[in-house]
Coordinates of C-alpha atoms and ligand atoms in Angstrom, one line a residue:
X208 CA 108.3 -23.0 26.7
X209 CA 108.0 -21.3 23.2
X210 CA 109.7 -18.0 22.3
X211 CA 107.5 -17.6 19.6
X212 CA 104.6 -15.0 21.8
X213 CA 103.0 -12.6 19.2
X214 CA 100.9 -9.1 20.5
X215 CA 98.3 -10.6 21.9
X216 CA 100.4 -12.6 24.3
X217 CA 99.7 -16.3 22.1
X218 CA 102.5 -18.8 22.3
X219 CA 103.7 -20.6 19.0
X220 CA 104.6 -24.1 19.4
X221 CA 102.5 -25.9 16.8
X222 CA 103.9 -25.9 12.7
X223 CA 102.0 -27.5 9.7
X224 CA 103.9 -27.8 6.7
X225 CA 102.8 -28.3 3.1
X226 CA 105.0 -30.3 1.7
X227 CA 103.8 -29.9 -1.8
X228 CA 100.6 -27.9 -4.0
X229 CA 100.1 -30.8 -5.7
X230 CA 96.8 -33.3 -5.3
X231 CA 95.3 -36.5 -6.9
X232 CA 91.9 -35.3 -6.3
X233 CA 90.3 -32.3 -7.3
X234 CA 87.8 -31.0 -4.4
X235 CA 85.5 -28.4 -5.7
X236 CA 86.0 -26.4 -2.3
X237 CA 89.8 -26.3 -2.6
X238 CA 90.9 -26.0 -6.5
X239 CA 89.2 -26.0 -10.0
X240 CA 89.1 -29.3 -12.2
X241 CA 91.0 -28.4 -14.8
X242 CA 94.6 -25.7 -15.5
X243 CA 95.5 -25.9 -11.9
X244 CA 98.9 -23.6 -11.7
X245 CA 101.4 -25.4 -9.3
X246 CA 105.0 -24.8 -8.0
X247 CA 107.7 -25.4 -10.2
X248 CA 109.1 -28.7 -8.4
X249 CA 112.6 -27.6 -8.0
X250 CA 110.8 -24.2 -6.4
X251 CA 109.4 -26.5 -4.1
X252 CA 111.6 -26.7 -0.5
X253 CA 113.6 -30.0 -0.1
X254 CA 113.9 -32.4 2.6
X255 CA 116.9 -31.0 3.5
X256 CA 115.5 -27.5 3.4
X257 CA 112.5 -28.4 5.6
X258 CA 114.4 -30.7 8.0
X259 CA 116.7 -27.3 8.6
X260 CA 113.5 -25.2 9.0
X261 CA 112.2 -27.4 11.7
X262 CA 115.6 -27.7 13.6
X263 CA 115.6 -23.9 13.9
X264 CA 111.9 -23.6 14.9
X265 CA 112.1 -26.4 17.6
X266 CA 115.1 -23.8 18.7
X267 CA 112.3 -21.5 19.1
X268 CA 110.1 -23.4 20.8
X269 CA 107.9 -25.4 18.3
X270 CA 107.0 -29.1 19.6
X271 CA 103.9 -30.0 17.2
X272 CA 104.5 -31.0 13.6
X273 CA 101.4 -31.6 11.0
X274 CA 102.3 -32.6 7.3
X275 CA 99.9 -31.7 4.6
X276 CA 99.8 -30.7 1.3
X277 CA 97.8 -30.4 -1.4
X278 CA 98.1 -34.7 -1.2
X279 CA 101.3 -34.9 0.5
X280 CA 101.8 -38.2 -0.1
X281 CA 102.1 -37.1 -3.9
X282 CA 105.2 -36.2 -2.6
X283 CA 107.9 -39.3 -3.7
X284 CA 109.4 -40.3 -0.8
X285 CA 107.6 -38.9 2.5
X286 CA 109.1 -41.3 4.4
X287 CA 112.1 -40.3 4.4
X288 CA 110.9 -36.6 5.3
X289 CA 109.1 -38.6 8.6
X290 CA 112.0 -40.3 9.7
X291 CA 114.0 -37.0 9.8
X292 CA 111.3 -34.9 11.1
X293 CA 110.8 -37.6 14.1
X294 CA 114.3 -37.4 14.9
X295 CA 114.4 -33.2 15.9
X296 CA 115.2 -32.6 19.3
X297 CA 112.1 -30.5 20.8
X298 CA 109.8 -32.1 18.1
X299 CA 107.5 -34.2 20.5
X300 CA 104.8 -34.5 18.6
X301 CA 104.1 -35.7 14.2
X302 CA 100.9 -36.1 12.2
X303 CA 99.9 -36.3 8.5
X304 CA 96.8 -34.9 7.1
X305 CA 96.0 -36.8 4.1
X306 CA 92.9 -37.7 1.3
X307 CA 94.4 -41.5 1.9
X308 CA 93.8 -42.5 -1.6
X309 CA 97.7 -43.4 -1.9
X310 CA 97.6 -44.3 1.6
X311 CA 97.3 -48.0 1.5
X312 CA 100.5 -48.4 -0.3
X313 CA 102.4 -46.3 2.1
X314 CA 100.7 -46.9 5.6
X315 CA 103.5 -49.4 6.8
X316 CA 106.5 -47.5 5.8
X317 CA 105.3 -44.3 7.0
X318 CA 104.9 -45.9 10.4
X319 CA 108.1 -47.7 10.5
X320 CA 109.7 -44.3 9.9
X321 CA 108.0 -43.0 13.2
X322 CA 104.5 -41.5 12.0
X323 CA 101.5 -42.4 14.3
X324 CA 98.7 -39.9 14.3
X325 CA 96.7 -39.0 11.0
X326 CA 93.8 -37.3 9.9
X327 CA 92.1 -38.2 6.8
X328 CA 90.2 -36.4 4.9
X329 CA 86.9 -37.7 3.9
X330 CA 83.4 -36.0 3.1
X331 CA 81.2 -38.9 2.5
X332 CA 80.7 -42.9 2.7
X333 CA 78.6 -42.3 -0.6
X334 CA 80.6 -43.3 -3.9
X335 CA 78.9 -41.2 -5.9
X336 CA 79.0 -38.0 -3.8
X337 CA 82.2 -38.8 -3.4
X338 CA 82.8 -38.4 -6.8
X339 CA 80.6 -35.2 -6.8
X340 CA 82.8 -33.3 -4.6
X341 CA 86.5 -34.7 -5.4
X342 CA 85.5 -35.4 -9.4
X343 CA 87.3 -38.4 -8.8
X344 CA 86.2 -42.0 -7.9
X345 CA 88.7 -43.1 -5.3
X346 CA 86.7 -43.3 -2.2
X347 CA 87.2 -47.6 -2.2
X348 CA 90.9 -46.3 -1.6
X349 CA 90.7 -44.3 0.6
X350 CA 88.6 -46.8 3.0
X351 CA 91.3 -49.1 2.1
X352 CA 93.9 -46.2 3.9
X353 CA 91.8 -46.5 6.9
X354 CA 92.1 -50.0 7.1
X355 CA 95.2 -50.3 6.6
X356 CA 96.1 -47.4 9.2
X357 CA 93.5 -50.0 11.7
X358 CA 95.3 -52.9 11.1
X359 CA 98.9 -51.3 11.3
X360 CA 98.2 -49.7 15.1
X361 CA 97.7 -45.9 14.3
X362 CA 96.5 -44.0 16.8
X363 CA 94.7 -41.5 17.1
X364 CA 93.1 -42.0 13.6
X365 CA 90.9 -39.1 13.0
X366 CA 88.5 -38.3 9.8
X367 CA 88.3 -34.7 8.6
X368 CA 85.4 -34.3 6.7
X369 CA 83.9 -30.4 5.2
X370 CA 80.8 -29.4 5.8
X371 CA 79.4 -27.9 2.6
X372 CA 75.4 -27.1 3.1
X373 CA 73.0 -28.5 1.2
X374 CA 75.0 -31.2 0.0
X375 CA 76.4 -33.3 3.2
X376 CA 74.0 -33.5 5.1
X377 CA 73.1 -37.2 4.3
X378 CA 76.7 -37.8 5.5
X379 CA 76.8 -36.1 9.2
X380 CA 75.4 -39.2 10.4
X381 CA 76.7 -41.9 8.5
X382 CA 79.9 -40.7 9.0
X383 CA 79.6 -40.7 12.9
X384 CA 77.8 -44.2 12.5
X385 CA 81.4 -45.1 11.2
X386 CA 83.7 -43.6 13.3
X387 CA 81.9 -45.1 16.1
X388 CA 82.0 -48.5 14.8
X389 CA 85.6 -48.2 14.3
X390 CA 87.1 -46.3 16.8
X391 CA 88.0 -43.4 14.0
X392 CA 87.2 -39.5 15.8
X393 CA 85.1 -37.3 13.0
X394 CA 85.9 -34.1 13.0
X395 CA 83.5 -32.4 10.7
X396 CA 84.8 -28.6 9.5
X397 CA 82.9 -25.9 8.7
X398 CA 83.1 -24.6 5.0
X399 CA 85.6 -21.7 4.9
X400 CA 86.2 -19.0 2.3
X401 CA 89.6 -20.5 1.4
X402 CA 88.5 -22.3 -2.7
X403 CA 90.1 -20.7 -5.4
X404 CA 87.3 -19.8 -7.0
X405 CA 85.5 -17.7 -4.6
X406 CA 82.3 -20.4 -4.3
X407 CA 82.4 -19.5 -0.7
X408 CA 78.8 -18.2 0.7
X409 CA 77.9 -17.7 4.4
X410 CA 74.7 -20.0 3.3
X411 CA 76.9 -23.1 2.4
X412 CA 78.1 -23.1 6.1
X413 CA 76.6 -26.2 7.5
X414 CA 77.3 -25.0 11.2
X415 CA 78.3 -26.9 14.3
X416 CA 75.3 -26.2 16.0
X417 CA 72.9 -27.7 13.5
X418 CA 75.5 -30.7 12.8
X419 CA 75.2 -31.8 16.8
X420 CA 71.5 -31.4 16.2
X421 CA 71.5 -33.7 13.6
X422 CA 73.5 -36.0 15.8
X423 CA 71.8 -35.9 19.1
X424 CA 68.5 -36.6 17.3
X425 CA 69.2 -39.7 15.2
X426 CA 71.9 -41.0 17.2
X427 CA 71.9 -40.0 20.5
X428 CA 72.7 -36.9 23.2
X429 CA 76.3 -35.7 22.9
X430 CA 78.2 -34.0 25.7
X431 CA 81.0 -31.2 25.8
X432 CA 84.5 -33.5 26.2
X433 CA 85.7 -30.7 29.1
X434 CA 89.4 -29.7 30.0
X435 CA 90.7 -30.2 26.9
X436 CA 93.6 -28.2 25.2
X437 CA 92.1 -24.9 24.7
X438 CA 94.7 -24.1 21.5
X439 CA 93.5 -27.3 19.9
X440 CA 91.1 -26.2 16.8
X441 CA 88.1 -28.8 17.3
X442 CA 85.7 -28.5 20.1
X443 CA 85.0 -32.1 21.2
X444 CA 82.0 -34.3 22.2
X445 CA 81.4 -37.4 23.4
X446 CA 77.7 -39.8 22.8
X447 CA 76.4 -40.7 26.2
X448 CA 76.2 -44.0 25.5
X449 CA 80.1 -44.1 25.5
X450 CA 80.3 -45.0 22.2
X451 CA 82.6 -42.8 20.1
X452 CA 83.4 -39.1 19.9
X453 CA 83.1 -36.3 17.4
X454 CA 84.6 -32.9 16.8
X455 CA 83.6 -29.5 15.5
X456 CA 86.1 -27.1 13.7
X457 CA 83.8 -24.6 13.8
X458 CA 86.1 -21.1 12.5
X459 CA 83.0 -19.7 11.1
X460 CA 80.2 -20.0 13.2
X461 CA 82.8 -20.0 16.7
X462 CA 85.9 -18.5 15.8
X463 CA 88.8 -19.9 18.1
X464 CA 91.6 -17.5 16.9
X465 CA 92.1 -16.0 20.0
X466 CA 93.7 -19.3 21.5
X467 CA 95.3 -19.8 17.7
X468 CA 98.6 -21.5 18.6
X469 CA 99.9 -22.1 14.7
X470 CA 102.0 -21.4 11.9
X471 CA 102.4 -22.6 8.4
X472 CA 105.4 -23.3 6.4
X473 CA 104.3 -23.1 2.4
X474 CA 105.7 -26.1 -0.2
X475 CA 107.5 -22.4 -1.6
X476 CA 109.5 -21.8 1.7
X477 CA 106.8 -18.7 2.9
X478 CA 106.2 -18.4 6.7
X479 CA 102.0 -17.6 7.8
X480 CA 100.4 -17.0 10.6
X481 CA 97.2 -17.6 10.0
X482 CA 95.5 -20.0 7.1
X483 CA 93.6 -16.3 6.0
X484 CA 96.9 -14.1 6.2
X485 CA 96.9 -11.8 3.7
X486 CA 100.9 -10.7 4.1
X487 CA 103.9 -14.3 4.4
X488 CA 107.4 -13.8 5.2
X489 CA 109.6 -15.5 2.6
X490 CA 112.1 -17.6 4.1
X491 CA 113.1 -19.7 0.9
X492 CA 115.5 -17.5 -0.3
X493 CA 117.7 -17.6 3.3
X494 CA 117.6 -21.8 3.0
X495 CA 118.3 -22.2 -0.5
X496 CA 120.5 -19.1 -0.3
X497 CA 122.5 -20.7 3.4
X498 CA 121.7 -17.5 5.6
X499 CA 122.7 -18.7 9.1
X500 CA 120.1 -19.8 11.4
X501 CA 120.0 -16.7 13.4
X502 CA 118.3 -14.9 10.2
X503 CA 116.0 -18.0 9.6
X504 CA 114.7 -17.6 13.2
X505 CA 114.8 -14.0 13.0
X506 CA 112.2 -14.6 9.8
X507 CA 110.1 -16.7 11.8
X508 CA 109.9 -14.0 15.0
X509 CA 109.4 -11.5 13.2
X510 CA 106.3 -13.4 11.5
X511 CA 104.9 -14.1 14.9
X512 CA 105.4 -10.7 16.3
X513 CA 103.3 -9.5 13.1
X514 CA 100.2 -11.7 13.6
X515 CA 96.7 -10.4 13.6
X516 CA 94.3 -11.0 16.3
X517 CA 92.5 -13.7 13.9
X518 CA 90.5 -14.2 10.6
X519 CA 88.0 -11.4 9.9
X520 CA 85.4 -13.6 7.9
X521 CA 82.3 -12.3 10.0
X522 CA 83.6 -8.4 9.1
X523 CA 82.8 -6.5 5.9
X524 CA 86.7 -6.1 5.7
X525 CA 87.3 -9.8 5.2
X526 CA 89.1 -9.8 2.0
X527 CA 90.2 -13.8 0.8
X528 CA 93.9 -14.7 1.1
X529 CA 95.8 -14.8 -2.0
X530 CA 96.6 -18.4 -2.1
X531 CA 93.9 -21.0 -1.9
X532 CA 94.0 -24.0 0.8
X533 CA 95.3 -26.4 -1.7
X534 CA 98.8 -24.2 -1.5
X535 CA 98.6 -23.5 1.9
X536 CA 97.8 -26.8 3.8
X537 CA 95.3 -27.2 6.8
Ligands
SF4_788 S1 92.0 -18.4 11.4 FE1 94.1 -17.9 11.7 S2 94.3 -17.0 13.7 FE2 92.4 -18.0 13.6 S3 92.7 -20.0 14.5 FE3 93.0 -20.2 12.3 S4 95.1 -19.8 11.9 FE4 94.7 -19.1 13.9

């Protein structure tokens, strides 16, 4: 049972890490094309530093781990940060959220060293939209990453694809065409105020209620998956037919923060607790600087105990958070 209970009475047992700011790909939702500010690297928080941060919040009662970046498998070596991470007592559960386009190369190792769920991220099936939204043409890679992660025996694989409006729409289907034949679970994410340069409009929110439209009209009537976790961020359906499921993270149009079970850890050693927080707690200064544990988990309480009730994107007071997503990780 975790320790980690903020105001509203919300146990924390579920950490995502960015392991760097860095990407290969240049989403117009997440950062501009072109004079992208990142971390110093040796700012950045080391294997070591994160393997310690972990140990301590597993102390605290964290059990779920989720590596993202920016790319993280930019990230030389993520292996190695795998095979540590798997081997935390407490730590019973590790996925990677990644863009895949690297994945190919690294899908085997990554499982040897004990990673088996992963969620890619992937708008489209159309090369050239593709190339639209990331400015890069990679997508043959990236469907490459998903074969690869098939053929080696991942599971769950699961595709996280951003629902910007008027420009996915062609995809909602295709996509779920896909996942169906292959086995793969879309999840398709609202489009959140989180780009660093403010493109964000309430009318580029392609909601979940006209998504399952979509679906339930050209492929068939979807159905509420019930009892399942109430923390977890996507609500869940399943096609009648029995054929494949697909999930809505739906933050804007059905805010879930209220069952919000997470925390972040930033590539530059800062503690959130929410992906919209305004205020972090630095804790990069006690690891590089040796503090004992006590003071790390002391850092990481007093974060939880300072949590909000959730995002405020549907209030006139919603002000943006400081960093963008690519520096604070999904
Ligand atoms: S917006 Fe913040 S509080 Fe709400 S679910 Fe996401 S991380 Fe949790």
């Amino acid at each position: 049972m975790t320790q980690l209970i903020d105001t509203f009475g919300r146990g924390h047992d579920n950490l995502r890490i960015s392991v760097t700011d860095r990407c290969n790909i240049r989403c117009f939702y997440c950062m501009p094309e072109e004079n992208v500010k990142f971390e110093p690297r040796e700012h950045v928080l080391s294997f070591e530093e994160i393997e310690r941060f972990v140990r301590i919040a597993a102390g605290l009662g964290v059990r779920k781990i989720r590596i993202t970046g920016g790319e993280p498998l930019v990230r030389k070596d993520l292996p190695t940060l795998i095979r540590k991470l798997s081997a935390v007592p407490g730590i019973e559960d590790l996925a990677l959220t990644t863009n895949a386009v690297l994945l190919a190369a690294h899908a085997q190792e990554l499982y040897d060293a004990g990673l088996r769920r992963i969620n890619i991220h992937l708008d489209t099936l159309d090369r050239a939209r593709f190339k639209k939204i990331t400015r890069r043409d990679e997508l043959h890679r990236v469907l490459e990453g998903i074969e690869a992660c098939r053929r080696i025996g991942y599971g769950p694989i699961k595709i996280n694809a951003v629902a910007v409006k008027n420009l996915v729409e062609p995809d909602i289907v295709p996509l779920a065409r896909f996942g169906r034949e292959h086995g793969i679970e879309i999840r398709y994410i609202e489009f959140m105020p989180l780009d660093a340069q403010g493109l964000w409009l309430r009318d580029k929110v392609l909601s979940a209620d006209e998504m399952i439209a979509m679906l339930s009209r050209e492929i068939g009537p979807l159905e509420e998956i019930p009892d399942r976790d109430p923390r977890a961020p996507a609500t869940e359906y399943r096609f009648t037919d029995g054929i494949g499921s697909v999930g809505f993270i739906a933050s804007v149009t059905r805010p879930f923060c209220l069952n919000c079970n997470r925390l972040r850890l930033t590539a530059d050693g800062k503690v959130r607790y929410c992906l919209f927080a305004i205020e972090e707690t630095d804790v990069h200064g006690l690891l590089r600087g040796g503090a004992p544990d006590e003071a790390v988990a002391d850092a990481i309480r007093s974060c939880v105990g300072g949590k909000w009730i959730g995002h405020q994107i549907n209030s006139q007071q919603f002000v943006p958070p400081p960093r963008p997503m690519y520096s604070i990780g999904g």
